[in-house]
C-alpha positions as protocol buffer text, in pm:
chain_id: "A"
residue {
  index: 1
  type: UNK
  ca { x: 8892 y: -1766 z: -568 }
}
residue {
  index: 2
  type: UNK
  ca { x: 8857 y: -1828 z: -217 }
}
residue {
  index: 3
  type: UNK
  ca { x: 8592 y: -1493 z: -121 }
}
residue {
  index: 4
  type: UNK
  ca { x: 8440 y: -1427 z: -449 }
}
residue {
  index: 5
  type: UNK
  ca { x: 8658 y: -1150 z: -543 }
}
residue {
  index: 6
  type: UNK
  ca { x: 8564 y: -1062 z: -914 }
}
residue {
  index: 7
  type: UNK
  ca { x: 8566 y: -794 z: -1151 }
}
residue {
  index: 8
  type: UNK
  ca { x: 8206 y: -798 z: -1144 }
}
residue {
  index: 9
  type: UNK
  ca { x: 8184 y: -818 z: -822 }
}
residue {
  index: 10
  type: UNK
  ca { x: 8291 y: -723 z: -439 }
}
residue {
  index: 11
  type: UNK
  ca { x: 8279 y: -973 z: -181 }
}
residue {
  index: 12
  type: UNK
  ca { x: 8054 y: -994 z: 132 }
}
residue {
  index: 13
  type: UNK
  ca { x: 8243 y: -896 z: 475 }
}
residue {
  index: 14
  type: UNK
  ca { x: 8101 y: -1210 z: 588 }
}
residue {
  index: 15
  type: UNK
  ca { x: 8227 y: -1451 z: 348 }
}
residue {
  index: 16
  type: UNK
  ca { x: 8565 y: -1279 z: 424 }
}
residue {
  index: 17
  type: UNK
  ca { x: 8580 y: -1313 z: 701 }
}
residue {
  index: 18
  type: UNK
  ca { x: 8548 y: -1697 z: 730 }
}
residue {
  index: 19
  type: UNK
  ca { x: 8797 y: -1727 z: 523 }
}
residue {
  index: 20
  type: UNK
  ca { x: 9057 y: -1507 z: 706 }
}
residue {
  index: 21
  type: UNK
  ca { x: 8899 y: -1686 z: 1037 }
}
residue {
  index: 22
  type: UNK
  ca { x: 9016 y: -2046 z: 868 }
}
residue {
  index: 23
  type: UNK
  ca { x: 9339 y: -1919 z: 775 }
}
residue {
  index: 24
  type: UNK
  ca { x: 9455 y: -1720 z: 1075 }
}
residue {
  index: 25
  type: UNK
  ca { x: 9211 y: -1730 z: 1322 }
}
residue {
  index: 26
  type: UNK
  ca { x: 9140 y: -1316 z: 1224 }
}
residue {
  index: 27
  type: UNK
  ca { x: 8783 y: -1238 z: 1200 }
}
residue {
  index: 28
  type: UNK
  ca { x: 8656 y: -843 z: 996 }
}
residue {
  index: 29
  type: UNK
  ca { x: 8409 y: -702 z: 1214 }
}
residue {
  index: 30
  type: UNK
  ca { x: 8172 y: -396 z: 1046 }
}
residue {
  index: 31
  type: UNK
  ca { x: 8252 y: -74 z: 1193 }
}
residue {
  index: 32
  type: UNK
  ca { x: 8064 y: 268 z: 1050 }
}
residue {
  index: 33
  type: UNK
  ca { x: 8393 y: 483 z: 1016 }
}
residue {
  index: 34
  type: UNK
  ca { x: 8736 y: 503 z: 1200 }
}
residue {
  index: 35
  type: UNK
  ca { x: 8747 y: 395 z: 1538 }
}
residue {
  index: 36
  type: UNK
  ca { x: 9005 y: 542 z: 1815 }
}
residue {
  index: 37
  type: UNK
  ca { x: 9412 y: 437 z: 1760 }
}
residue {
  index: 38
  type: UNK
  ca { x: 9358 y: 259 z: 2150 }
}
residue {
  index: 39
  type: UNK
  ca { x: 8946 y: 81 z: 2012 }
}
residue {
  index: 40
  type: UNK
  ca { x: 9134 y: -30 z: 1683 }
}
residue {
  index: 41
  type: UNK
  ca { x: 9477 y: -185 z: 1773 }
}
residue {
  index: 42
  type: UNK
  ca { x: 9279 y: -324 z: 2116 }
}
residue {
  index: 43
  type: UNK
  ca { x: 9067 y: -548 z: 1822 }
}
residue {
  index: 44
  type: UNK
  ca { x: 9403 y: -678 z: 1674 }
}
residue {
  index: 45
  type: UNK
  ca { x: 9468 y: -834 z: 2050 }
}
residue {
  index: 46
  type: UNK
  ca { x: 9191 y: -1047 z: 1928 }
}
residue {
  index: 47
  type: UNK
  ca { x: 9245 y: -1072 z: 1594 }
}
residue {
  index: 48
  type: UNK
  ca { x: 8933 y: -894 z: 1510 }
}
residue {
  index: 49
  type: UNK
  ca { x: 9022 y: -611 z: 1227 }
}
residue {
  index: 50
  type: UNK
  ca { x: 8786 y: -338 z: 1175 }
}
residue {
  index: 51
  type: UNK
  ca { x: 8634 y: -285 z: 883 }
}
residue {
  index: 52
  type: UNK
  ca { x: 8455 y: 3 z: 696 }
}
residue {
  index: 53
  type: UNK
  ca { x: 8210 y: -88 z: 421 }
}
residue {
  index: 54
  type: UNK
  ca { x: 8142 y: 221 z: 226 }
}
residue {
  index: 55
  type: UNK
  ca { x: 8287 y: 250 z: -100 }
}
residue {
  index: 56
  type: UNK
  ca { x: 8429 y: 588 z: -256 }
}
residue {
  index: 57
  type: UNK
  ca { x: 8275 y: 810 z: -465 }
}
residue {
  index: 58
  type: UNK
  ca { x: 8354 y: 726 z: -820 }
}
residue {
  index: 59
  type: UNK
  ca { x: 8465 y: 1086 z: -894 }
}
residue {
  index: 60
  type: UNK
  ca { x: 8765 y: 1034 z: -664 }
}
residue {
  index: 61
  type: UNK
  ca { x: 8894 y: 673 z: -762 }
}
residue {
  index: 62
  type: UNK
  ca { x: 9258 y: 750 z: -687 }
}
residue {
  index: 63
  type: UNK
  ca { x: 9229 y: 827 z: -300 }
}
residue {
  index: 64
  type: UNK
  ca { x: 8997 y: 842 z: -24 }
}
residue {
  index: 65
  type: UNK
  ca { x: 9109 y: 999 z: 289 }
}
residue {
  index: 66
  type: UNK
  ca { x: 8914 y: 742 z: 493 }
}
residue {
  index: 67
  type: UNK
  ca { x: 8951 y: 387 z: 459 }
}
residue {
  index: 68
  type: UNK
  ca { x: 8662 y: 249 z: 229 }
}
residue {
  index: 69
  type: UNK
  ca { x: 8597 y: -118 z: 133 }
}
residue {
  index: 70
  type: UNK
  ca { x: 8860 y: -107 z: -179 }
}
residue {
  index: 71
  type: UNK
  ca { x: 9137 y: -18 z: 112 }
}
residue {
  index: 72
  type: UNK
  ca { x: 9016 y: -310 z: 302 }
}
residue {
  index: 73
  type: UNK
  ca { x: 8947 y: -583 z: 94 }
}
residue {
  index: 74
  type: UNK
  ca { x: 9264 y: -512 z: -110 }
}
residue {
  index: 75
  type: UNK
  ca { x: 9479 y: -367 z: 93 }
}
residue {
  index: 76
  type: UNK
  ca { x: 9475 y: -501 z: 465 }
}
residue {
  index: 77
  type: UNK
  ca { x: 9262 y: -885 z: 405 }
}
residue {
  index: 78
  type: UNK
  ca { x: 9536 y: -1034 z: 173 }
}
residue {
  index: 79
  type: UNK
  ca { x: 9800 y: -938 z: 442 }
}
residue {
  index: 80
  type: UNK
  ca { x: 9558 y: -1079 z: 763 }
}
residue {
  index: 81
  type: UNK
  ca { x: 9586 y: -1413 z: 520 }
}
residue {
  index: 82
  type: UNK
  ca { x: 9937 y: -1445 z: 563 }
}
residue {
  index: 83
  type: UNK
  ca { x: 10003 y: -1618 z: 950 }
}
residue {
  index: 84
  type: UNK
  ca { x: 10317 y: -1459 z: 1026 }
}
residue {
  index: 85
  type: UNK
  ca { x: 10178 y: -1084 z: 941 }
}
residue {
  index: 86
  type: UNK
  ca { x: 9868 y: -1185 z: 1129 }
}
residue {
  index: 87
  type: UNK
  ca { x: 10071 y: -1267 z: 1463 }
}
residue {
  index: 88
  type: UNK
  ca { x: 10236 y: -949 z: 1382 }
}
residue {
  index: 89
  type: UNK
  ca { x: 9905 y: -757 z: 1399 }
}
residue {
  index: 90
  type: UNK
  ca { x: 9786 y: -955 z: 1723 }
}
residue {
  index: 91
  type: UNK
  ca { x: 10115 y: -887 z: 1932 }
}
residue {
  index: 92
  type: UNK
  ca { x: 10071 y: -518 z: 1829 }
}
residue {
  index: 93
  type: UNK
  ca { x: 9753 y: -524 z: 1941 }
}
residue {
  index: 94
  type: UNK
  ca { x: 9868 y: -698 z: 2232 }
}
residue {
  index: 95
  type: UNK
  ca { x: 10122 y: -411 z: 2298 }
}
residue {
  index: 96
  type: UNK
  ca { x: 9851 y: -177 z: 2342 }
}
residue {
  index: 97
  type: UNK
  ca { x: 9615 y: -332 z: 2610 }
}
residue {
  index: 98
  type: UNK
  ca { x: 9666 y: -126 z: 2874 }
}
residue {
  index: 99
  type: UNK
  ca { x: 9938 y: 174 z: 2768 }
}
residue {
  index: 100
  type: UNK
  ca { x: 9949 y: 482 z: 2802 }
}
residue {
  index: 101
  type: UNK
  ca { x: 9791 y: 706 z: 2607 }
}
residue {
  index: 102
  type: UNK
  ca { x: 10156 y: 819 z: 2489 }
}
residue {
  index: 103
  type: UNK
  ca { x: 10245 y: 520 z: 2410 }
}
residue {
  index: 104
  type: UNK
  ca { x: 9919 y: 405 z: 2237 }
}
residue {
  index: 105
  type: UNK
  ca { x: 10016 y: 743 z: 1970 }
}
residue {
  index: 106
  type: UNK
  ca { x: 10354 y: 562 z: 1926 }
}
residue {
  index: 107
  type: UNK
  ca { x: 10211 y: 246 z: 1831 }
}
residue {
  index: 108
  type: UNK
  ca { x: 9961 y: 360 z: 1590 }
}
residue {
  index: 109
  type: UNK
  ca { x: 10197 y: 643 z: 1439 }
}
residue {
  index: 110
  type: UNK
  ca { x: 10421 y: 256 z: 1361 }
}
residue {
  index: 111
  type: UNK
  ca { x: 10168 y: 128 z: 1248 }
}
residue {
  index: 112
  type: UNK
  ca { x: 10072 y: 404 z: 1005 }
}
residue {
  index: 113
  type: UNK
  ca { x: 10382 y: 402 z: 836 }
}
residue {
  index: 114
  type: UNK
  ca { x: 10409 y: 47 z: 831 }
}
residue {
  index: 115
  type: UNK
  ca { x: 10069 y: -169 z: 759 }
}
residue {
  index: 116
  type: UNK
  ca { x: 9941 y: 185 z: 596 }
}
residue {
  index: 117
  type: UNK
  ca { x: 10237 y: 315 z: 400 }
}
residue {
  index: 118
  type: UNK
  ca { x: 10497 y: 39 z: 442 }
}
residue {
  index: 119
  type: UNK
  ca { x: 10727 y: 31 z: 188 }
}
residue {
  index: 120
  type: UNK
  ca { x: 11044 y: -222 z: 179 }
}
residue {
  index: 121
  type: UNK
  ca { x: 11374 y: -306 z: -46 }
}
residue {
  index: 122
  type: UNK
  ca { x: 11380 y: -628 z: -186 }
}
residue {
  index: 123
  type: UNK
  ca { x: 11754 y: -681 z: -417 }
}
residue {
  index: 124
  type: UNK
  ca { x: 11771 y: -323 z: -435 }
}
residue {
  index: 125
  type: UNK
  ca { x: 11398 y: -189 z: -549 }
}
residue {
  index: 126
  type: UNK
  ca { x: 11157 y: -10 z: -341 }
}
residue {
  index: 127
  type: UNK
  ca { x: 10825 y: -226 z: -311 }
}
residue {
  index: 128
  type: UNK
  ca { x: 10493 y: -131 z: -152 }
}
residue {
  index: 129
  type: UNK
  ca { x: 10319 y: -330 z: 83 }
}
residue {
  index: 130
  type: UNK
  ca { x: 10085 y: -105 z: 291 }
}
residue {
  index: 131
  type: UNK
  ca { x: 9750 y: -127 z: 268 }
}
residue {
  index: 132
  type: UNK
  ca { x: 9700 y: 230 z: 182 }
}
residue {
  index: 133
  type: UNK
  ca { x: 9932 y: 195 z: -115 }
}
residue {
  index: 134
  type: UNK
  ca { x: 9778 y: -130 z: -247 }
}
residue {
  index: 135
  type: UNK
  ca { x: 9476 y: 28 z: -266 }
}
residue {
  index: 136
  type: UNK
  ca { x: 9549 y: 370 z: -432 }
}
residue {
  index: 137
  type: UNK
  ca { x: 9702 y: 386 z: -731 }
}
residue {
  index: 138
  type: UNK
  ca { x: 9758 y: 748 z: -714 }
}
residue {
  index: 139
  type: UNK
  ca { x: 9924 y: 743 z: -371 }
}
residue {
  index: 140
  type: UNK
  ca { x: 10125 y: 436 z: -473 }
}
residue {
  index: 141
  type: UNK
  ca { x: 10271 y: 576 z: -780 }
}
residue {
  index: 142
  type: UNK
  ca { x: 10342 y: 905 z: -576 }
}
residue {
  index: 143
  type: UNK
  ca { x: 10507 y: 698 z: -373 }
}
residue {
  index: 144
  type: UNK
  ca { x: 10741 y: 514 z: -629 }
}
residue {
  index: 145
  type: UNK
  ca { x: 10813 y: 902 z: -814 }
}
residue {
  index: 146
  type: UNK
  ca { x: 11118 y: 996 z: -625 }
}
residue {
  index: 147
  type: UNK
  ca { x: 10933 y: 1288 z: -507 }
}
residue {
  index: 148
  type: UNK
  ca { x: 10825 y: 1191 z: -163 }
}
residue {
  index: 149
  type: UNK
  ca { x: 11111 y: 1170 z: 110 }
}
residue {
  index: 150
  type: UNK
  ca { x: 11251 y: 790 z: 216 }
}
residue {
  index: 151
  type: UNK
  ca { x: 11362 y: 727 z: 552 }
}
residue {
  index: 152
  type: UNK
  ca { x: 11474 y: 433 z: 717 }
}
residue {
  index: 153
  type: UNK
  ca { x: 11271 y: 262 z: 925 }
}
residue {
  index: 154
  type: UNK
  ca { x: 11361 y: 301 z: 1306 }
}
residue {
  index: 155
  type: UNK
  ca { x: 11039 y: 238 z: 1552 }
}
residue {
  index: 156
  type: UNK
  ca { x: 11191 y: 484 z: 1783 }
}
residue {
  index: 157
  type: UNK
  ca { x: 11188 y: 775 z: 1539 }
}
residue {
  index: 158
  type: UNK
  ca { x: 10893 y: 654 z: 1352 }
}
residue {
  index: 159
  type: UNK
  ca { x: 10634 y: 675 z: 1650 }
}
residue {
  index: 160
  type: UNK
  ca { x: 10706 y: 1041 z: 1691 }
}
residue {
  index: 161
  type: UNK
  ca { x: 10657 y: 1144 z: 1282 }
}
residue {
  index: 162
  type: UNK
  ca { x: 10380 y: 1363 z: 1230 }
}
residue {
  index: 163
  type: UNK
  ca { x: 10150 y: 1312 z: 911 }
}
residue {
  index: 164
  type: UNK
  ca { x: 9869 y: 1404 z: 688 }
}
residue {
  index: 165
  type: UNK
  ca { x: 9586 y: 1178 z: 678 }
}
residue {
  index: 166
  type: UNK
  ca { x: 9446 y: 1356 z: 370 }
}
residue {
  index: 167
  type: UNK
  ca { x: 9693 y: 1405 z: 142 }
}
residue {
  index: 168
  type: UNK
  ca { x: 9936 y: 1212 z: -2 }
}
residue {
  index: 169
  type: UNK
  ca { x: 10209 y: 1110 z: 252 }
}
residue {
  index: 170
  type: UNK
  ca { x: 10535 y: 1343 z: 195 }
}
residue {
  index: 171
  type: UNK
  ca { x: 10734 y: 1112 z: 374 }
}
residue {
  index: 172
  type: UNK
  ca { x: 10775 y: 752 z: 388 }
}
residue {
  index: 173
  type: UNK
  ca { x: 11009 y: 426 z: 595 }
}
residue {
  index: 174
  type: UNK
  ca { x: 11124 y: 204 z: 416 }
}
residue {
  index: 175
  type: UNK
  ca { x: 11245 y: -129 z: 562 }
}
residue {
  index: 176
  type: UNK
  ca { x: 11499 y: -389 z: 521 }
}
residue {
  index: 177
  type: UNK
  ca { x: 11214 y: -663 z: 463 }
}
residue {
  index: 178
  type: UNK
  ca { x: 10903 y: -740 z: 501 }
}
residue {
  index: 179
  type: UNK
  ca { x: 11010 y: -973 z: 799 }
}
């Protein structure tokens, strides 16, 4: 309604982007392909998010190892339009100006298993909300199959988890809300 989102139709960055910038000051700037953990969350400190604008092959609808326009636009913009997940973003960002390089791997590993592959319990049912679910059907119903491990959510343990960036994720937090 509000970007031109359509069946017929994918939205310009641009037009996006003013929106977003309207509703919570966060602005998508074009980037080619994935940027460093430290260049990427440095952006959120000023609520700039980085976006691709490829879109995958059609032969591979289900996943795309790299984030492509569908992962964007569906995944991470609807959350950006929401103020309290956009301050979120920022103070992660925030977090990162300046660390360590150590620290900067803890950070994005969070963030990976959050904004990415967050899942949550609401009354008792697991629900996605990462961006990398939202956007891939295939990983998001692997996801809900009881066949991937659930952990709880602890930042402390999180930041040191290992994972696969092109596979489907054998292991994902879960948290107590999306608060």
């Amino acid at each position: 309604e509000n970007c031109g989102y359509s069946e017929n139709e994918i939205p310009q960055l641009q037009t996006v982007s003013n929106f977003l910038k309207s509703v919570t000051g966060f602005q998508l700037r074009p980037v080619a392909g994935l940027l460093s953990s430290r260049d990427f969350l440095a952006g959120l400190a000023f609520r700039v998010f980085h976006s691709t604008q490829y879109i995958r092959h059609h032969t591979r609808p289900n996943y795309t190892p790299e984030p492509d326009v569908c992962h964007e636009l569906l995944g991470h913009v609807p959350l950006f339009a929401d103020p309290a997940f956009a301050q979120f973003s920022q103070e992660i960002g925030l977090a990162s100006l300046g660390a360590s390089d150590e620290y900067i791997e803890k950070l994005a590993t969070c963030y990976w298993f959050t904004v990415e592959f967050g899942v949550t319990r609401q009354n008792g049912q697991l629900k996605a909300y990462g961006a990398g679910l939202l956007s891939s059907f295939g990983e998001l119903e692997w996801c809900l199959s009881g066949k991937p491990e659930l952990r709880q959510f602890d930042p402390e343990t999180t930041g040191t988890q290992k994972y696969p960036i092109t596979e489907h994720q054998p292991l994902y937090f879960v948290t107590d809300s999306f608060e």
